[in-house]
mmCIF file of C-alpha atoms in Angstrom:
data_model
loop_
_atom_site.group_PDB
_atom_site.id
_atom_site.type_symbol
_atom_site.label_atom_id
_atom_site.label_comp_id
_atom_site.label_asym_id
_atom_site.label_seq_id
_atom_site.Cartn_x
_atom_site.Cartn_y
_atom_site.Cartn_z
ATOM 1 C CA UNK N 1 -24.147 -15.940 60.287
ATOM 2 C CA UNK N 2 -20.480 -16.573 60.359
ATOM 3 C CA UNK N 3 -18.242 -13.556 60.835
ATOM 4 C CA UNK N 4 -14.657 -12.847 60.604
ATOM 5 C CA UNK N 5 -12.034 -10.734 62.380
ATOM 6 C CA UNK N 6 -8.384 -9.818 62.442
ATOM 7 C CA UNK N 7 -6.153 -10.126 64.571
ATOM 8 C CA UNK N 8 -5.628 -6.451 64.892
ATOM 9 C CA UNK N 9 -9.649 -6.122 65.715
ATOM 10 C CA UNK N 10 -9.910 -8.988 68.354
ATOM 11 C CA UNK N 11 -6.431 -7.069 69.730
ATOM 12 C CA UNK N 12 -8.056 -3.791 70.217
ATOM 13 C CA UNK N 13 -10.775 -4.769 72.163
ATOM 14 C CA UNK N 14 -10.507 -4.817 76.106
ATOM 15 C CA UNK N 15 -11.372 -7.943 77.797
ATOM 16 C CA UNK N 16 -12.172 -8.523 81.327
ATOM 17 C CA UNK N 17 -9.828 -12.234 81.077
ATOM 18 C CA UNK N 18 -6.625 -12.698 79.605
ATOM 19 C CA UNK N 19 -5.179 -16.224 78.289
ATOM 20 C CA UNK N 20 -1.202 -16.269 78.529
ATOM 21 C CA UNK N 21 -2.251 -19.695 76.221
ATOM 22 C CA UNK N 22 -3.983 -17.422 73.652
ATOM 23 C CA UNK N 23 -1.455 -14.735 73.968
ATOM 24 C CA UNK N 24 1.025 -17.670 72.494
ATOM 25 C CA UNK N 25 -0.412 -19.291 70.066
ATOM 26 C CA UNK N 26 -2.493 -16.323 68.287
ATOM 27 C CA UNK N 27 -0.948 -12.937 69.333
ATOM 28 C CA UNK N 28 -4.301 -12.180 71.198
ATOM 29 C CA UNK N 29 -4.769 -12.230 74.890
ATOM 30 C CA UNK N 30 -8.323 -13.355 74.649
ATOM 31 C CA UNK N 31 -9.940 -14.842 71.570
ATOM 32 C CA UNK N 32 -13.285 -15.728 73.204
ATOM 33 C CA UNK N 33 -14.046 -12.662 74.210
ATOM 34 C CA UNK N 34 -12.966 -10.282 71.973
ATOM 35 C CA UNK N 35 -14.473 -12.382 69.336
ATOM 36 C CA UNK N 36 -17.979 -12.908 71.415
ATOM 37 C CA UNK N 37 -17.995 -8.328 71.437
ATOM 38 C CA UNK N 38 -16.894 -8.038 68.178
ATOM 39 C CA UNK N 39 -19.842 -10.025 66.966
ATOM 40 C CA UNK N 40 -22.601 -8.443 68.887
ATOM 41 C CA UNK N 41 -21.240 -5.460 67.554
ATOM 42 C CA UNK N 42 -20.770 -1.655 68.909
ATOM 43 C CA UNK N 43 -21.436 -2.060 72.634
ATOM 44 C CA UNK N 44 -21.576 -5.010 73.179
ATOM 45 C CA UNK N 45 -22.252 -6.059 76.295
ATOM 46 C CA UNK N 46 -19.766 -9.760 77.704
ATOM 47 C CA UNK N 47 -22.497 -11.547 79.088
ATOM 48 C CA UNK N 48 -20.449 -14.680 80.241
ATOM 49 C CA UNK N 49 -16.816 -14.309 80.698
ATOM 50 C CA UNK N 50 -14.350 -16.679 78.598
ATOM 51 C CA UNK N 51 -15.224 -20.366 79.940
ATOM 52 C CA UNK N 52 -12.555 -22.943 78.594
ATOM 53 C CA UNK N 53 -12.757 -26.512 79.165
ATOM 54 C CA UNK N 54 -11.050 -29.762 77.543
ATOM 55 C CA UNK N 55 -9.675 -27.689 74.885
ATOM 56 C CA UNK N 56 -12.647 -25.459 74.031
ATOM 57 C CA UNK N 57 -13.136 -22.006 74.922
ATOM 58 C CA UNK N 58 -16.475 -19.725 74.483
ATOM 59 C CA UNK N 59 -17.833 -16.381 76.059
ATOM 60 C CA UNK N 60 -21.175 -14.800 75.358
ATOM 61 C CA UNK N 61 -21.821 -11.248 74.535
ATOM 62 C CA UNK N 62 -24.935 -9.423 73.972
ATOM 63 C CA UNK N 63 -25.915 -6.405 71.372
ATOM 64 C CA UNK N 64 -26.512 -3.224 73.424
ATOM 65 C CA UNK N 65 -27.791 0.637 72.535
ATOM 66 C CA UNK N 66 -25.902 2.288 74.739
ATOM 67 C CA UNK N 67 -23.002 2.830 71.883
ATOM 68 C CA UNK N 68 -20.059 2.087 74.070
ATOM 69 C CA UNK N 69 -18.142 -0.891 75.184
#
């Protein structure tokens, strides 16, 4: 399914990689990733770390039980 977030969500979440790009154009020091969490949800575990190449950019995070991020 296709999910949404604000800004102020993707903000609050701490991210191992930081794009001064991202931080520029959205606010957000790492879109990718905070989105990639955010999506599998209440701790999440970032699987693979923000990989950008010829002007696309994706990380991979996995749903975890553990409760905490």
């Amino acid at each position: 399914s296709l999910m949404f977030f604000s800004r102020a969500e993707l903000a609050a979440i701490r991210t191992p990689t930081q794009s001064a790009q991202s931080l520029a154009a959205f606010g957000i020091s790492s879109v990718a990733e905070s989105a990639a969490l955010a999506g599998a949800g209440e701790g999440a575990i970032l699987v693979v770390p923000r990989l950008a190449r010829d002007g696309v950019t994706c990380a991979v995070a996995c749903a975890s039980d553990t409760g905490t991020r």
